[in-house]
Amino acid sequence: MAEPDWQLAFDVGSAGELQGLAERLAEHLAPGDLLVLSGELGAGKTTFTQGLGRGLAVEDRIISPTFVLVREHGSTTAGPGLIHVDAYRLESAAAIDDLDLEATLARNVTVIEWGAGRVEHLSDSRLHIDIIRPRGGGEPGGDPGGPPATPATRFDDDAEDEVRSITLAGFGPRWRAGPPALRLD
């Protein structure tokens, strides 16, 4: 994969902070923007998309598209809608093409979970968003040959949430001017 034009990194301490970051990112998005979300199961990809949807002021509650593959959320304003895709079960770029995302890409913000390595052909510009959930030492998913991972920190509002490290990376002409001015509140 090509090197990104820029990268930003954040650590968030709650699901609310993750959604808030995504909501603020939405202010910088435009129709035609492609976001590729990566992270293990339960990392917060759909939680991030919920914040994005709130920032874009889209219709309907955002839930994982795991079983339907694609969910379309229209805008309640004059802004772009949101196309939310789960590519976990799709094995190739050809399977992505079968979803005909090109037909909706230009007028929406398109978010594709599990799309890295399969969706880059859809646009010459995109944001890759990696959500990393650290694991405590000895838990499944850690590197047995490496140092123990940072212990998980539990949130008061959701016992399943842990601190996440978020990396945004911009690729292509749309993002060459630099990253959006984002902050954690």
PDB file of C-alpha atoms in Angstrom:
ATOM      1  CA  MET A   1       0.000   0.000   0.000  1.00  0.00           C
ATOM      2  CA  ALA A   2       1.167   3.551  -0.684  1.00  0.00           C
ATOM      3  CA  GLU A   3       2.425   5.789   2.078  1.00  0.00           C
ATOM      4  CA  PRO A   4      -0.198   8.185   3.498  1.00  0.00           C
ATOM      5  CA  ASP A   5       0.035  11.914   2.875  1.00  0.00           C
ATOM      6  CA  TRP A   6      -0.351  12.469   6.642  1.00  0.00           C
ATOM      7  CA  GLN A   7      -1.296  10.689   9.866  1.00  0.00           C
ATOM      8  CA  LEU A   8      -2.952  11.810  13.107  1.00  0.00           C
ATOM      9  CA  ALA A   9      -3.078   9.747  16.296  1.00  0.00           C
ATOM     10  CA  PHE A  10      -5.402   9.984  19.294  1.00  0.00           C
ATOM     11  CA  ASP A  11      -6.057   7.959  22.417  1.00  0.00           C
ATOM     12  CA  VAL A  12      -9.677   7.923  23.534  1.00  0.00           C
ATOM     13  CA  GLY A  13     -10.815   6.894  26.975  1.00  0.00           C
ATOM     14  CA  SER A  14     -14.482   6.090  26.353  1.00  0.00           C
ATOM     15  CA  ALA A  15     -17.024   5.190  23.721  1.00  0.00           C
ATOM     16  CA  GLY A  16     -18.340   8.755  24.040  1.00  0.00           C
ATOM     17  CA  GLU A  17     -14.908  10.197  23.256  1.00  0.00           C
ATOM     18  CA  LEU A  18     -14.611   7.926  20.212  1.00  0.00           C
ATOM     19  CA  GLN A  19     -18.010   9.054  18.960  1.00  0.00           C
ATOM     20  CA  GLY A  20     -17.145  12.701  19.701  1.00  0.00           C
ATOM     21  CA  LEU A  21     -13.954  12.450  17.639  1.00  0.00           C
ATOM     22  CA  ALA A  22     -15.927  10.965  14.740  1.00  0.00           C
ATOM     23  CA  GLU A  23     -18.615  13.633  15.081  1.00  0.00           C
ATOM     24  CA  ARG A  24     -15.975  16.361  14.792  1.00  0.00           C
ATOM     25  CA  LEU A  25     -14.401  14.584  11.810  1.00  0.00           C
ATOM     26  CA  ALA A  26     -17.802  14.672  10.078  1.00  0.00           C
ATOM     27  CA  GLU A  27     -17.553  18.481   9.924  1.00  0.00           C
ATOM     28  CA  HIS A  28     -14.597  18.057   7.532  1.00  0.00           C
ATOM     29  CA  LEU A  29     -16.172  15.447   5.247  1.00  0.00           C
ATOM     30  CA  ALA A  30     -17.863  15.946   1.904  1.00  0.00           C
ATOM     31  CA  PRO A  31     -19.879  13.866  -0.558  1.00  0.00           C
ATOM     32  CA  GLY A  32     -17.581  11.347  -2.238  1.00  0.00           C
ATOM     33  CA  ASP A  33     -15.332  10.827   0.794  1.00  0.00           C
ATOM     34  CA  LEU A  34     -14.322   7.217   1.431  1.00  0.00           C
ATOM     35  CA  LEU A  35     -13.377   6.075   4.940  1.00  0.00           C
ATOM     36  CA  VAL A  36     -11.803   2.657   5.482  1.00  0.00           C
ATOM     37  CA  LEU A  37     -12.097   1.429   9.083  1.00  0.00           C
ATOM     38  CA  SER A  38      -9.835  -1.257  10.506  1.00  0.00           C
ATOM     39  CA  GLY A  39      -9.688  -2.869  13.923  1.00  0.00           C
ATOM     40  CA  GLU A  40     -10.345  -6.211  15.534  1.00  0.00           C
ATOM     41  CA  LEU A  41     -13.842  -7.401  16.416  1.00  0.00           C
ATOM     42  CA  GLY A  42     -15.240  -5.123  19.093  1.00  0.00           C
ATOM     43  CA  ALA A  43     -12.622  -2.402  18.575  1.00  0.00           C
ATOM     44  CA  GLY A  44     -15.248   0.286  17.999  1.00  0.00           C
ATOM     45  CA  LYS A  45     -15.700   0.595  14.237  1.00  0.00           C
ATOM     46  CA  THR A  46     -19.492   0.814  14.475  1.00  0.00           C
ATOM     47  CA  THR A  47     -19.250   3.058  17.559  1.00  0.00           C
ATOM     48  CA  PHE A  48     -17.050   5.400  15.499  1.00  0.00           C
ATOM     49  CA  THR A  49     -19.574   5.311  12.651  1.00  0.00           C
ATOM     50  CA  GLN A  50     -22.388   6.198  15.061  1.00  0.00           C
ATOM     51  CA  GLY A  51     -20.552   9.402  15.972  1.00  0.00           C
ATOM     52  CA  LEU A  52     -19.918  10.094  12.302  1.00  0.00           C
ATOM     53  CA  GLY A  53     -23.619   9.650  11.582  1.00  0.00           C
ATOM     54  CA  ARG A  54     -24.525  12.069  14.362  1.00  0.00           C
ATOM     55  CA  GLY A  55     -22.078  14.608  12.913  1.00  0.00           C
ATOM     56  CA  LEU A  56     -23.507  14.163   9.424  1.00  0.00           C
ATOM     57  CA  ALA A  57     -27.084  14.400  10.787  1.00  0.00           C
ATOM     58  CA  VAL A  58     -28.264  11.248   9.083  1.00  0.00           C
ATOM     59  CA  GLU A  59     -31.524   9.363   9.489  1.00  0.00           C
ATOM     60  CA  ASP A  60     -31.972   6.186  11.449  1.00  0.00           C
ATOM     61  CA  ARG A  61     -29.993   4.598  14.214  1.00  0.00           C
ATOM     62  CA  ILE A  62     -26.625   3.295  13.065  1.00  0.00           C
ATOM     63  CA  ILE A  63     -26.091  -0.384  13.766  1.00  0.00           C
ATOM     64  CA  SER A  64     -23.580  -2.831  12.365  1.00  0.00           C
ATOM     65  CA  PRO A  65     -24.247  -3.874   8.775  1.00  0.00           C
ATOM     66  CA  THR A  66     -22.633  -7.281   9.427  1.00  0.00           C
ATOM     67  CA  PHE A  67     -25.519  -9.388   8.137  1.00  0.00           C
ATOM     68  CA  VAL A  68     -26.918  -7.055   5.467  1.00  0.00           C
ATOM     69  CA  LEU A  69     -23.477  -5.845   4.247  1.00  0.00           C
ATOM     70  CA  VAL A  70     -24.675  -2.309   3.372  1.00  0.00           C
ATOM     71  CA  ARG A  71     -26.859   0.187   5.222  1.00  0.00           C
ATOM     72  CA  GLU A  72     -27.806   3.523   3.664  1.00  0.00           C
ATOM     73  CA  HIS A  73     -28.643   6.496   5.890  1.00  0.00           C
ATOM     74  CA  GLY A  74     -30.069   9.574   4.211  1.00  0.00           C
ATOM     75  CA  SER A  75     -29.273  13.064   5.435  1.00  0.00           C
ATOM     76  CA  THR A  76     -31.794  15.046   7.486  1.00  0.00           C
ATOM     77  CA  THR A  77     -30.132  18.223   6.157  1.00  0.00           C
ATOM     78  CA  ALA A  78     -28.699  19.289   2.812  1.00  0.00           C
ATOM     79  CA  GLY A  79     -25.471  17.428   3.653  1.00  0.00           C
ATOM     80  CA  PRO A  80     -24.293  14.047   2.418  1.00  0.00           C
ATOM     81  CA  GLY A  81     -25.868  10.787   3.459  1.00  0.00           C
ATOM     82  CA  LEU A  82     -23.907   7.895   4.925  1.00  0.00           C
ATOM     83  CA  ILE A  83     -23.287   4.504   3.341  1.00  0.00           C
ATOM     84  CA  HIS A  84     -22.095   2.015   5.992  1.00  0.00           C
ATOM     85  CA  VAL A  85     -20.553  -1.217   4.678  1.00  0.00           C
ATOM     86  CA  ASP A  86     -19.213  -4.299   6.451  1.00  0.00           C
ATOM     87  CA  ALA A  87     -16.750  -6.081   4.148  1.00  0.00           C
ATOM     88  CA  TYR A  88     -15.740  -8.740   6.697  1.00  0.00           C
ATOM     89  CA  ARG A  89     -17.243 -11.619   4.694  1.00  0.00           C
ATOM     90  CA  LEU A  90     -16.207 -10.239   1.298  1.00  0.00           C
ATOM     91  CA  GLU A  91     -13.045 -11.895   0.080  1.00  0.00           C
ATOM     92  CA  SER A  92     -11.974  -9.671  -2.812  1.00  0.00           C
ATOM     93  CA  ALA A  93     -12.234  -6.361  -4.617  1.00  0.00           C
ATOM     94  CA  ALA A  94     -14.560  -8.113  -7.093  1.00  0.00           C
ATOM     95  CA  ALA A  95     -16.974  -8.928  -4.249  1.00  0.00           C
ATOM     96  CA  ILE A  96     -16.862  -5.253  -3.238  1.00  0.00           C
ATOM     97  CA  ASP A  97     -17.637  -4.280  -6.843  1.00  0.00           C
ATOM     98  CA  ASP A  98     -20.748  -6.485  -6.729  1.00  0.00           C
ATOM     99  CA  LEU A  99     -22.167  -4.088  -4.094  1.00  0.00           C
ATOM    100  CA  ASP A 100     -22.177  -1.307  -6.728  1.00  0.00           C
ATOM    101  CA  LEU A 101     -20.895   1.307  -4.288  1.00  0.00           C
ATOM    102  CA  GLU A 102     -19.806   3.476  -7.209  1.00  0.00           C
ATOM    103  CA  ALA A 103     -23.490   4.300  -7.772  1.00  0.00           C
ATOM    104  CA  THR A 104     -23.785   6.002  -4.352  1.00  0.00           C
ATOM    105  CA  LEU A 105     -20.216   7.136  -3.662  1.00  0.00           C
ATOM    106  CA  ALA A 106     -20.405  10.618  -5.230  1.00  0.00           C
ATOM    107  CA  ARG A 107     -23.350  11.845  -3.128  1.00  0.00           C
ATOM    108  CA  ASN A 108     -22.542  10.210   0.218  1.00  0.00           C
ATOM    109  CA  VAL A 109     -19.797   9.659   2.738  1.00  0.00           C
ATOM    110  CA  THR A 110     -18.971   5.951   2.473  1.00  0.00           C
ATOM    111  CA  VAL A 111     -17.598   4.069   5.489  1.00  0.00           C
ATOM    112  CA  ILE A 112     -16.297   0.546   4.900  1.00  0.00           C
ATOM    113  CA  GLU A 113     -15.412  -1.622   7.876  1.00  0.00           C
ATOM    114  CA  TRP A 114     -12.841  -4.344   7.121  1.00  0.00           C
ATOM    115  CA  GLY A 115     -12.156  -2.827   3.691  1.00  0.00           C
ATOM    116  CA  ALA A 116      -8.370  -2.379   3.788  1.00  0.00           C
ATOM    117  CA  GLY A 117      -6.757  -4.054   0.804  1.00  0.00           C
ATOM    118  CA  ARG A 118     -10.104  -4.491  -0.974  1.00  0.00           C
ATOM    119  CA  VAL A 119     -11.624  -1.032  -1.543  1.00  0.00           C
ATOM    120  CA  GLU A 120      -8.774   1.277  -2.482  1.00  0.00           C
ATOM    121  CA  HIS A 121      -9.779   1.064  -6.153  1.00  0.00           C
ATOM    122  CA  LEU A 122     -13.078   2.833  -5.401  1.00  0.00           C
ATOM    123  CA  SER A 123     -11.463   6.262  -5.017  1.00  0.00           C
ATOM    124  CA  ASP A 124      -8.100   7.930  -5.549  1.00  0.00           C
ATOM    125  CA  SER A 125      -8.575   9.614  -2.136  1.00  0.00           C
ATOM    126  CA  ARG A 126      -9.519   8.032   1.157  1.00  0.00           C
ATOM    127  CA  LEU A 127      -9.104   8.130   4.918  1.00  0.00           C
ATOM    128  CA  HIS A 128      -7.885   5.011   6.669  1.00  0.00           C
ATOM    129  CA  ILE A 129      -8.940   4.876  10.299  1.00  0.00           C
ATOM    130  CA  ASP A 130      -7.339   2.234  12.500  1.00  0.00           C
ATOM    131  CA  ILE A 131      -8.858   1.565  15.904  1.00  0.00           C
ATOM    132  CA  ILE A 132      -6.566  -0.386  18.215  1.00  0.00           C
ATOM    133  CA  ARG A 133      -7.829  -1.869  21.446  1.00  0.00           C
ATOM    134  CA  PRO A 134      -4.893  -2.819  23.692  1.00  0.00           C
ATOM    135  CA  ARG A 135      -5.041  -6.169  25.431  1.00  0.00           C
ATOM    136  CA  GLY A 136      -3.830  -7.115  28.872  1.00  0.00           C
ATOM    137  CA  GLY A 137      -0.887  -9.526  29.143  1.00  0.00           C
ATOM    138  CA  GLY A 138      -1.802 -13.161  28.526  1.00  0.00           C
ATOM    139  CA  GLU A 139      -5.106 -12.444  26.827  1.00  0.00           C
ATOM    140  CA  PRO A 140      -5.924 -13.890  23.415  1.00  0.00           C
ATOM    141  CA  GLY A 141      -4.836 -11.657  20.585  1.00  0.00           C
ATOM    142  CA  GLY A 142      -1.603 -10.510  22.207  1.00  0.00           C
ATOM    143  CA  ASP A 143       1.814 -11.192  20.728  1.00  0.00           C
ATOM    144  CA  PRO A 144       3.165 -14.191  22.687  1.00  0.00           C
ATOM    145  CA  GLY A 145       6.747 -13.385  21.690  1.00  0.00           C
ATOM    146  CA  GLY A 146       6.559  -9.670  22.465  1.00  0.00           C
ATOM    147  CA  PRO A 147       6.204  -7.563  25.566  1.00  0.00           C
ATOM    148  CA  PRO A 148       2.890  -7.657  27.405  1.00  0.00           C
ATOM    149  CA  ALA A 149       0.331  -5.247  26.031  1.00  0.00           C
ATOM    150  CA  THR A 150      -0.930  -2.309  28.034  1.00  0.00           C
ATOM    151  CA  PRO A 151      -3.573  -3.519  30.488  1.00  0.00           C
ATOM    152  CA  ALA A 152      -7.109  -2.684  29.470  1.00  0.00           C
ATOM    153  CA  THR A 153      -8.796   0.188  31.283  1.00  0.00           C
ATOM    154  CA  ARG A 154     -12.494  -0.245  31.943  1.00  0.00           C
ATOM    155  CA  PHE A 155     -14.869   2.669  31.376  1.00  0.00           C
ATOM    156  CA  ASP A 156     -17.565   3.553  33.875  1.00  0.00           C
ATOM    157  CA  ASP A 157     -20.208   3.906  31.148  1.00  0.00           C
ATOM    158  CA  ASP A 158     -19.631   0.556  29.443  1.00  0.00           C
ATOM    159  CA  ALA A 159     -17.781  -2.325  31.078  1.00  0.00           C
ATOM    160  CA  GLU A 160     -16.822  -3.706  27.653  1.00  0.00           C
ATOM    161  CA  ASP A 161     -14.992  -0.572  26.509  1.00  0.00           C
ATOM    162  CA  GLU A 162     -11.261  -0.014  26.852  1.00  0.00           C
ATOM    163  CA  VAL A 163      -8.851   2.730  25.904  1.00  0.00           C
ATOM    164  CA  ARG A 164      -8.441   2.874  22.132  1.00  0.00           C
ATOM    165  CA  SER A 165      -5.648   4.264  19.999  1.00  0.00           C
ATOM    166  CA  ILE A 166      -7.022   5.849  16.828  1.00  0.00           C
ATOM    167  CA  THR A 167      -4.890   6.590  13.774  1.00  0.00           C
ATOM    168  CA  LEU A 168      -6.265   8.576  10.851  1.00  0.00           C
ATOM    169  CA  ALA A 169      -4.247   8.475   7.621  1.00  0.00           C
ATOM    170  CA  GLY A 170      -5.071  10.555   4.551  1.00  0.00           C
ATOM    171  CA  PHE A 171      -4.365   9.289   1.032  1.00  0.00           C
ATOM    172  CA  GLY A 172      -4.750  10.991  -2.322  1.00  0.00           C
ATOM    173  CA  PRO A 173      -5.491  14.436  -3.740  1.00  0.00           C
ATOM    174  CA  ARG A 174      -8.477  15.162  -1.466  1.00  0.00           C
ATOM    175  CA  TRP A 175      -6.270  14.940   1.625  1.00  0.00           C
ATOM    176  CA  ARG A 176      -2.907  16.272   0.360  1.00  0.00           C
ATOM    177  CA  ALA A 177      -3.510  19.720   1.866  1.00  0.00           C
ATOM    178  CA  GLY A 178      -3.178  18.161   5.293  1.00  0.00           C
ATOM    179  CA  PRO A 179      -5.248  16.660   8.057  1.00  0.00           C
ATOM    180  CA  PRO A 180      -8.459  18.147   9.385  1.00  0.00           C
ATOM    181  CA  ALA A 181      -8.098  20.202  12.561  1.00  0.00           C
ATOM    182  CA  LEU A 182      -9.373  17.684  15.109  1.00  0.00           C
ATOM    183  CA  ARG A 183      -9.203  17.679  18.863  1.00  0.00           C
ATOM    184  CA  LEU A 184     -10.475  15.617  21.736  1.00  0.00           C
ATOM    185  CA  ASP A 185     -12.869  17.488  24.039  1.00  0.00           C
TER     186      ASP A 185
END
